[in-house]
mmCIF file of C-alpha atoms in Angstrom:
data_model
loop_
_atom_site.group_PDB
_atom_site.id
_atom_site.type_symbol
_atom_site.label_atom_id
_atom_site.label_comp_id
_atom_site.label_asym_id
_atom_site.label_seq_id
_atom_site.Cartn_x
_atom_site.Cartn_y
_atom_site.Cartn_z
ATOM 1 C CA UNK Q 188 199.324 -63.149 99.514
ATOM 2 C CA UNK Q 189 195.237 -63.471 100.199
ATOM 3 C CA UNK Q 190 195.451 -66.946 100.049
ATOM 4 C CA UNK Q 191 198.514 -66.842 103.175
ATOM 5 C CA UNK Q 192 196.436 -64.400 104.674
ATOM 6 C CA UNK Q 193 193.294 -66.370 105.304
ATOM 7 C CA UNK Q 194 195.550 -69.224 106.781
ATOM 8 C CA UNK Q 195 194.649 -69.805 110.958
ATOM 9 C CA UNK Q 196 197.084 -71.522 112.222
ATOM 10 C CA UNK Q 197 197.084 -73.201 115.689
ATOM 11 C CA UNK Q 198 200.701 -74.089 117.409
ATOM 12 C CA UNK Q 199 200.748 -76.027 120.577
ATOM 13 C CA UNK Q 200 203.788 -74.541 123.331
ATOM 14 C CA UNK Q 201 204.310 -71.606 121.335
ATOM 15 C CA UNK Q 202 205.891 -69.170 124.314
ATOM 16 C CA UNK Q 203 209.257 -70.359 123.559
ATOM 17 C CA UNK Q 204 211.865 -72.552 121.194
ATOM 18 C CA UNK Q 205 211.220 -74.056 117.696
ATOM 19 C CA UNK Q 206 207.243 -73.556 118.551
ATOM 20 C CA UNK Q 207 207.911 -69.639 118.991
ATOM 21 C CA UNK Q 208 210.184 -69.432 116.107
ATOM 22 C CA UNK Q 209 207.680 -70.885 114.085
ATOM 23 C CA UNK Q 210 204.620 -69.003 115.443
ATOM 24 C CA UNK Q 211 206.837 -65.431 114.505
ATOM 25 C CA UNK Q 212 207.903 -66.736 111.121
ATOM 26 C CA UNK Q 213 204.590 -67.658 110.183
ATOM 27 C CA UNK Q 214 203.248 -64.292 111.596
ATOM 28 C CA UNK Q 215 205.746 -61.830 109.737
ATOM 29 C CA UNK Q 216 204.709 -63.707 106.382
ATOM 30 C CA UNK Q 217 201.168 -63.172 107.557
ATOM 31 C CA UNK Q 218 199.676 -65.778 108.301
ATOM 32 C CA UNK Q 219 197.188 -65.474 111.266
ATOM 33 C CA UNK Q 220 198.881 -67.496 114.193
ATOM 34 C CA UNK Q 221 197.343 -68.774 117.133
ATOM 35 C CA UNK Q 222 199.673 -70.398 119.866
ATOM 36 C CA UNK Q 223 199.351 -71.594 123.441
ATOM 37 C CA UNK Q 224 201.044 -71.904 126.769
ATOM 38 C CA UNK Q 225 200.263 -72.420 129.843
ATOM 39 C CA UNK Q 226 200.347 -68.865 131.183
ATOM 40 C CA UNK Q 227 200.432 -66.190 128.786
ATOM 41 C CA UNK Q 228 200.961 -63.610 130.847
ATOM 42 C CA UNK Q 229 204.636 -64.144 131.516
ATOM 43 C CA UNK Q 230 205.173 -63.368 127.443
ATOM 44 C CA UNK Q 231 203.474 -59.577 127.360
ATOM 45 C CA UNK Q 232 205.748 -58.971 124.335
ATOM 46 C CA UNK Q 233 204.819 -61.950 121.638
ATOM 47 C CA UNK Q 234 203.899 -60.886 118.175
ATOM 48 C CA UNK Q 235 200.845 -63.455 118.316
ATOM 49 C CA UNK Q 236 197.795 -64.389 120.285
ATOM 50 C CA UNK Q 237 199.048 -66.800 123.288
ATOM 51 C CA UNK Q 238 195.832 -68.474 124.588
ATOM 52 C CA UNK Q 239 196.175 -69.765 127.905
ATOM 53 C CA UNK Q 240 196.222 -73.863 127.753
ATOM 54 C CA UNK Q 241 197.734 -76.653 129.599
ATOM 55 C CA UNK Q 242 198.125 -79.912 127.021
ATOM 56 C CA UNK Q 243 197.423 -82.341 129.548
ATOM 57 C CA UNK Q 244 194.232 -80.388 130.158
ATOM 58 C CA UNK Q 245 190.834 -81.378 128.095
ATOM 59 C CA UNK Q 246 188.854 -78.709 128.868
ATOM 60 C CA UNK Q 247 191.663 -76.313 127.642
ATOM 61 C CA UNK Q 248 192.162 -78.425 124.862
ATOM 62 C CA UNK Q 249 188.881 -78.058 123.562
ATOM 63 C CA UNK Q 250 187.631 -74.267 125.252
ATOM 64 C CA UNK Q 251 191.363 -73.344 122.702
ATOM 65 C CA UNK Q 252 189.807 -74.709 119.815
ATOM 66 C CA UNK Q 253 186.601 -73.591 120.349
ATOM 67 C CA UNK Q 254 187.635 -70.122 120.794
ATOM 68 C CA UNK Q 255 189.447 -69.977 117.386
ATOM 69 C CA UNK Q 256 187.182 -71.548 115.538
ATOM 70 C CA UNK Q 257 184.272 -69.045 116.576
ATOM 71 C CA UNK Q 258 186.220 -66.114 116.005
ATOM 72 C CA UNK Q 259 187.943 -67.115 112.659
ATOM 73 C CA UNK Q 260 185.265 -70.022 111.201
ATOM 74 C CA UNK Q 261 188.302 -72.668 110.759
ATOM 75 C CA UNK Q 262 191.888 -73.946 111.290
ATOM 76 C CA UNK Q 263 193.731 -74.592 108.887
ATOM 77 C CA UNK Q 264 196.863 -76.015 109.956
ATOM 78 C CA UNK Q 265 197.951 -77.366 113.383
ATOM 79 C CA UNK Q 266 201.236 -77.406 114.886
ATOM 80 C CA UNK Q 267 201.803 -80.009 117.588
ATOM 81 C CA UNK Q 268 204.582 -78.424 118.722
ATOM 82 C CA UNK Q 269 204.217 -79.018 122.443
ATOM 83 C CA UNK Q 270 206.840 -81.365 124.389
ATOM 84 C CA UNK Q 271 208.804 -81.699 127.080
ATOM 85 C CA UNK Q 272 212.474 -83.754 127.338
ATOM 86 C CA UNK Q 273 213.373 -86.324 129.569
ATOM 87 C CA UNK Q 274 216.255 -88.285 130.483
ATOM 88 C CA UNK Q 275 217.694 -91.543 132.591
ATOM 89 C CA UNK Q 276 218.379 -94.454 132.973
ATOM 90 C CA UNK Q 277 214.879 -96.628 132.078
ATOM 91 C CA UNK Q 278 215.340 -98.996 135.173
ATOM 92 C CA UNK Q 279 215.559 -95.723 137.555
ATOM 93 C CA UNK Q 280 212.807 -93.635 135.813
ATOM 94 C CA UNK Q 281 210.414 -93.497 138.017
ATOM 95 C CA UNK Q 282 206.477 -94.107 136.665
ATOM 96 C CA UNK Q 283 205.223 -90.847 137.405
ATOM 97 C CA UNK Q 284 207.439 -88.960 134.998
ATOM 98 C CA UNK Q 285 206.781 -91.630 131.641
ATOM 99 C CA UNK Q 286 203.285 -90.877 132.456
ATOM 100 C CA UNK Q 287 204.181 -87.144 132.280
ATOM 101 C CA UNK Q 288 206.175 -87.120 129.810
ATOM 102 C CA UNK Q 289 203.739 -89.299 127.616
ATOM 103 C CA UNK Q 290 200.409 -87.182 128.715
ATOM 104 C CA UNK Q 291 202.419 -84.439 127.080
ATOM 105 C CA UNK Q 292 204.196 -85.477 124.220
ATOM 106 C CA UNK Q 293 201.620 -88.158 123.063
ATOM 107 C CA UNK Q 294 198.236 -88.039 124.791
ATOM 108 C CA UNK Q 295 197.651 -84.020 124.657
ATOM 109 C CA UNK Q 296 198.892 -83.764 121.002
ATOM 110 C CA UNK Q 297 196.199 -86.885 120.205
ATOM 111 C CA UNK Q 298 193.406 -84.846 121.580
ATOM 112 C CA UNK Q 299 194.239 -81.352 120.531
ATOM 113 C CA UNK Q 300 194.316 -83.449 116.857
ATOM 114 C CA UNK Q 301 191.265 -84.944 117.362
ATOM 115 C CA UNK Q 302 189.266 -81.864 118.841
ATOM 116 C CA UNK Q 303 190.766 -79.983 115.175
ATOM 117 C CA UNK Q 304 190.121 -82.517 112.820
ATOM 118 C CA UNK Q 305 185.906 -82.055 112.891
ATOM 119 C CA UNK Q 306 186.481 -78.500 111.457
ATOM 120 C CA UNK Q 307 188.863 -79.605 109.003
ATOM 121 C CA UNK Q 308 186.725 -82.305 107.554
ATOM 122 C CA UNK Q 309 183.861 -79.563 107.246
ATOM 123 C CA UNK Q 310 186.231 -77.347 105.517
ATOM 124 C CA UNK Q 311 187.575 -79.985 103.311
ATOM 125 C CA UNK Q 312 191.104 -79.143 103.930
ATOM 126 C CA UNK Q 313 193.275 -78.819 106.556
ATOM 127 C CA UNK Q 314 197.280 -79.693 107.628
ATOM 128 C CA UNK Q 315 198.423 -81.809 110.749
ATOM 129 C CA UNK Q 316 202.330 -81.265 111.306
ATOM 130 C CA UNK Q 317 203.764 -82.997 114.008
ATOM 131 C CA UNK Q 318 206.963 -82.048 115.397
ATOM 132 C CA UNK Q 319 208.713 -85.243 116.461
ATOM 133 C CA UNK Q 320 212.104 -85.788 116.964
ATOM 134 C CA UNK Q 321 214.989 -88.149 115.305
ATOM 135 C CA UNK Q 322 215.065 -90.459 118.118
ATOM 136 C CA UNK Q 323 212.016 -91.137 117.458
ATOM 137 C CA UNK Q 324 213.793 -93.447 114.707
ATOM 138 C CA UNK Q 325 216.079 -95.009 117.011
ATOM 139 C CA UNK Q 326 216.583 -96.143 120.967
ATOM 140 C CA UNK Q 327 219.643 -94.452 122.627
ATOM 141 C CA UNK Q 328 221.067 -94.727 125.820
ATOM 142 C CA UNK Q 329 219.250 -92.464 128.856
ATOM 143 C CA UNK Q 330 216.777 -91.253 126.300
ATOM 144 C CA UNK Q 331 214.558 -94.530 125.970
ATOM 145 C CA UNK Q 332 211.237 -92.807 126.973
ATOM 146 C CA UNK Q 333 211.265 -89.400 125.306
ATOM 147 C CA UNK Q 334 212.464 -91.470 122.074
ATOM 148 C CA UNK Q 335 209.135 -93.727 122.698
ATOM 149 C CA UNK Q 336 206.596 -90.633 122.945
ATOM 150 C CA UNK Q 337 207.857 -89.367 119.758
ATOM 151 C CA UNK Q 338 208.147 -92.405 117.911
ATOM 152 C CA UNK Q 339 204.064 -93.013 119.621
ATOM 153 C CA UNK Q 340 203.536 -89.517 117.558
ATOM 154 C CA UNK Q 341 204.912 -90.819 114.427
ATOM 155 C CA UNK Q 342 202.742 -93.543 113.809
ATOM 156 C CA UNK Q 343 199.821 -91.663 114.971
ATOM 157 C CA UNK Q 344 200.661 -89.228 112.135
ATOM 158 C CA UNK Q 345 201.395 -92.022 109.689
ATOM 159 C CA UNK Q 346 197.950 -93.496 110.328
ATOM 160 C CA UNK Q 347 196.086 -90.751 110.321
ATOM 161 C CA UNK Q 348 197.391 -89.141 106.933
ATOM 162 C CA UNK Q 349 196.064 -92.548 105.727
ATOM 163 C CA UNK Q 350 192.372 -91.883 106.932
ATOM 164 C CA UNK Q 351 192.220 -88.162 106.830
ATOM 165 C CA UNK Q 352 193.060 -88.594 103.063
ATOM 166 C CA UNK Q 353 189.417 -88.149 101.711
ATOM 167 C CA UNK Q 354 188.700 -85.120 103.393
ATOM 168 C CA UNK Q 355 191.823 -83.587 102.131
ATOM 169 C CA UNK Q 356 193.439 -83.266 104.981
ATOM 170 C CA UNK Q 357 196.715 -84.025 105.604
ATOM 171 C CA UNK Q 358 199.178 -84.994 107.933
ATOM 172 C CA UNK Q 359 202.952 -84.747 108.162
ATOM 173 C CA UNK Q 360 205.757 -85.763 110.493
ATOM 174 C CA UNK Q 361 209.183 -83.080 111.216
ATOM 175 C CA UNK Q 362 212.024 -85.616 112.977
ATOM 176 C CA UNK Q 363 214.024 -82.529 114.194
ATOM 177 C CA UNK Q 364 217.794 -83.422 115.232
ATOM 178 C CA UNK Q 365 219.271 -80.697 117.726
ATOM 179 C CA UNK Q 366 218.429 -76.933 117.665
ATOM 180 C CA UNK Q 367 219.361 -74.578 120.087
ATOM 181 C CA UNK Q 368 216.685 -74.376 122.313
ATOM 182 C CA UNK Q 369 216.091 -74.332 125.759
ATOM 183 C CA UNK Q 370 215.421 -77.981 126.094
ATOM 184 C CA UNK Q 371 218.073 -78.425 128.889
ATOM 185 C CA UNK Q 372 216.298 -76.363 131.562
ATOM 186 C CA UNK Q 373 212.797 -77.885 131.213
ATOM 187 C CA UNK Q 374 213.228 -81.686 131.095
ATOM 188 C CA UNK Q 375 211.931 -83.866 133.460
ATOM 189 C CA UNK Q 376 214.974 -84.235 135.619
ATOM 190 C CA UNK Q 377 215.679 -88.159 136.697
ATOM 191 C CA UNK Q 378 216.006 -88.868 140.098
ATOM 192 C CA UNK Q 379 219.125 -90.923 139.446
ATOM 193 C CA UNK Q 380 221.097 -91.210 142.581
ATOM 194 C CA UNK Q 381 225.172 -91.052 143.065
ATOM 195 C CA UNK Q 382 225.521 -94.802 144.098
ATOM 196 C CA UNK Q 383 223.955 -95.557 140.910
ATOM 197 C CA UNK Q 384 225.241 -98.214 138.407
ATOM 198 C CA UNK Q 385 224.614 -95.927 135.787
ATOM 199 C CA UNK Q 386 225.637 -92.841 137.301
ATOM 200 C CA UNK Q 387 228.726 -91.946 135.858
ATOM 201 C CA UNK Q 388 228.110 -93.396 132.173
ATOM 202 C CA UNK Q 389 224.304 -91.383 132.537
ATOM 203 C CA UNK Q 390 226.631 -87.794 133.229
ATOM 204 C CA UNK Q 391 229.251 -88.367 130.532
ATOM 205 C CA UNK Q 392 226.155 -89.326 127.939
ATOM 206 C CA UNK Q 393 224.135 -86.113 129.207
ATOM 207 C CA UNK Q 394 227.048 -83.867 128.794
ATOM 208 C CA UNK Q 395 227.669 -84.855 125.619
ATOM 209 C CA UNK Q 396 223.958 -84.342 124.560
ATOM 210 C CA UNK Q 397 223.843 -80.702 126.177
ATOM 211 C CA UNK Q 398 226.691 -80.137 124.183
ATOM 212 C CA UNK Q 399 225.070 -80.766 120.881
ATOM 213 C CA UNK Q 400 222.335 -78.814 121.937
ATOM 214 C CA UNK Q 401 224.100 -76.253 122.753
ATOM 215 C CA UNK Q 402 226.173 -76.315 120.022
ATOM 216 C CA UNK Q 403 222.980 -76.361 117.625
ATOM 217 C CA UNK Q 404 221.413 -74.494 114.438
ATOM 218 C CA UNK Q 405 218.829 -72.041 115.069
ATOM 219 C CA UNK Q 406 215.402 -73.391 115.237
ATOM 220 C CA UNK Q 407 214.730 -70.993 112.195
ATOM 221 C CA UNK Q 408 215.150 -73.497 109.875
ATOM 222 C CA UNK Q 409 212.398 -75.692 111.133
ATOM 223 C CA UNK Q 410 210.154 -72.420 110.976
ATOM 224 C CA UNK Q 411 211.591 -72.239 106.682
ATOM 225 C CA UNK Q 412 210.568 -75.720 106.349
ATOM 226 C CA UNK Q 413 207.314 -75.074 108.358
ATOM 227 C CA UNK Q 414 206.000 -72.431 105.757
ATOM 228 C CA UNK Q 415 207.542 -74.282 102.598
ATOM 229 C CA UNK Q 416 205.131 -77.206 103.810
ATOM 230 C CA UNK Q 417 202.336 -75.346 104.095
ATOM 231 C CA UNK Q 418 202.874 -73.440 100.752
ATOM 232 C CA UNK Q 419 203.312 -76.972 99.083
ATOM 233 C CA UNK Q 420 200.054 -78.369 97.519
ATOM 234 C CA UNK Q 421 201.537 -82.027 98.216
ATOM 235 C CA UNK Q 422 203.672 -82.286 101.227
ATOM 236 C CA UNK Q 423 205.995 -85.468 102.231
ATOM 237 C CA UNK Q 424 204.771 -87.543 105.341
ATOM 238 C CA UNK Q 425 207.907 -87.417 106.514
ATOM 239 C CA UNK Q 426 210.828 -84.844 107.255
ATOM 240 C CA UNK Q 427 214.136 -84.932 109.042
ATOM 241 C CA UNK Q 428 215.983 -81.651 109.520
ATOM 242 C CA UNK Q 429 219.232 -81.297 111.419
ATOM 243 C CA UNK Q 430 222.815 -81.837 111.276
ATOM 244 C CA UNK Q 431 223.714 -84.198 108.482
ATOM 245 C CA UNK Q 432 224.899 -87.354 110.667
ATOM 246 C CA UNK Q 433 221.778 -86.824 112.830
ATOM 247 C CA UNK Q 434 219.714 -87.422 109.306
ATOM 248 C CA UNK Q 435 221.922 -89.850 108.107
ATOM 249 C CA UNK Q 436 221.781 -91.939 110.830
ATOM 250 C CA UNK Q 437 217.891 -93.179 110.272
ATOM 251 C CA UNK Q 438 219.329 -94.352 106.799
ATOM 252 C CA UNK Q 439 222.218 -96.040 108.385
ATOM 253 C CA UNK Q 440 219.891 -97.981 110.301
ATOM 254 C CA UNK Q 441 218.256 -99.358 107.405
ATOM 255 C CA UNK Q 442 221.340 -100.860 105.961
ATOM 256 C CA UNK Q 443 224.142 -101.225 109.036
ATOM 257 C CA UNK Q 444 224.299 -104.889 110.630
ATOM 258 C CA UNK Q 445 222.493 -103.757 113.909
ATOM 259 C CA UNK Q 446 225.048 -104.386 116.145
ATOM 260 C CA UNK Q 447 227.618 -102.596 114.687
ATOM 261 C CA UNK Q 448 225.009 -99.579 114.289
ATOM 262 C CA UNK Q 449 224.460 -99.731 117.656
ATOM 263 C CA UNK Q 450 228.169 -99.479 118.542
ATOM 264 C CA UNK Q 451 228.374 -96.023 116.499
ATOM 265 C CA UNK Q 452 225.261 -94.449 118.170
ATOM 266 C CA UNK Q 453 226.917 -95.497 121.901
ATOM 267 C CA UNK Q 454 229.910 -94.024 120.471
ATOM 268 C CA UNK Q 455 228.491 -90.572 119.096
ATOM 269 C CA UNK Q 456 225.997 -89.973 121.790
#
């Protein structure tokens, strides 16, 4: 119980979905749970301290970490949580939003990492958990970029569990499938237009994808695996959590003829 206790934990976009679940799972088995948004005051009733940050932000970045660090002498685990969805066709995506959608599912995450790791080292222990995405395994159709900021995340995480490994710190990877979340409402919309070529095959693909949202497991059980992770004395790089063909499908990769794998993910998605 002292030992969970005297566990800080920072969790990156922490005012709603899996990062809130998490953030009030960890805090009702006591752990001391940090999390941040980009305006606090619209969540009056969290269980946690929400400390006002915007990702894409490096003075935030770095004034958030600060902050904790002063007042509780370490952190012990981060959770880059933060991320936003996006969708379309890659031809019609226009450049603005991959650099948005990047700066915040790649670029912030890097820095917040970086600005932790310092304290960690001192401390001679510390956890990095990134919270990725199962597409970050695989391409699939209309969600080409937000499958190529998560997959950027993964091999940031690989890497660095490689050469954070002396100062026994280390780093792990969740691939989350769907959860029910509300992912829909805060992706960066495309500005795909009705004449397009890919109009009516982009709609049938995004319906289909709401669905399975929508349709999801309660982020919950990435909050479960969260604390068994942190509890563990030697976690996996790697996790996948989600419906079993969303798992399954990263294996199926690894052994299916490509072609015909890539005639069952057209199919499913």
């Amino acid at each position: 119980f002292n030992l969970i206790m005297s566990k800080v934990v920072l969790i990156t976009g922490a005012s709603s979905g899996i990062g809130k679940t998490i953030a009030e799972f960890l805090t009702l088995n006591n752990f001391k749970v940090y999390g941040t948004c980009r305006n606090p005051k619209n969540y009056p009733s969290i269980s946690f301290e929400l400390i006002k940050c915007d990702i894409l932000n490096n003075k935030d970045i770095n004034s958030t970490v600060d902050y904790i660090i002063n007042k509780e002498k370490k952190i012990d685990v981060l959770i880059n949580n933060v991320g936003i969805g996006i969708t379309g066709p890659i031809e019609e995506t226009k450049q603005e939003d991959v650099i948005q959608a990047f700066k915040t599912n790649f670029f912030g995450p890097l820095e917040i990492t970086k600005k932790c790791i310092p304290c960690m080292r001192i401390n001679r222990k510390g956890l990095i958990i990134n919270i990725t995405s199962v597409l970050a395994y695989f391409g699939n159709s209309y969600r080409g970029i937000y499958s190529a900021t998560k997959s950027s995340m993964e091999m940031i995480g690989e890497t660095l569990n490689m050469e954070l490994k002396n100062f026994n710190i280390n780093v792990v990877n969740i691939a989350p499938g769907d959860f029910k979340t509300d992912i829909i409402s805060r992706r960066i919309k495309p500005s795909i237009e009705k004449n397009s070529v890919y109009f009516d095959d982009y709609q049938d693909s995004i319906k289909k994808a709401n669905n399975h949202v929508n349709n999801a497991s309660s982020p919950k059980i990435i909050a479960e695996l969260v604390y068994k992770i942190i509890l563990s004395k030697n976690p996996k790089i790697h996790y996948r959590v989600g419906k079993f063909i969303q798992k399954f499908s990263i294996v199926l990769k690894k052994f299916l003829p490509e072609k015909i794998f890539e005639k069952l993910l057209i199919r499913y998605s």
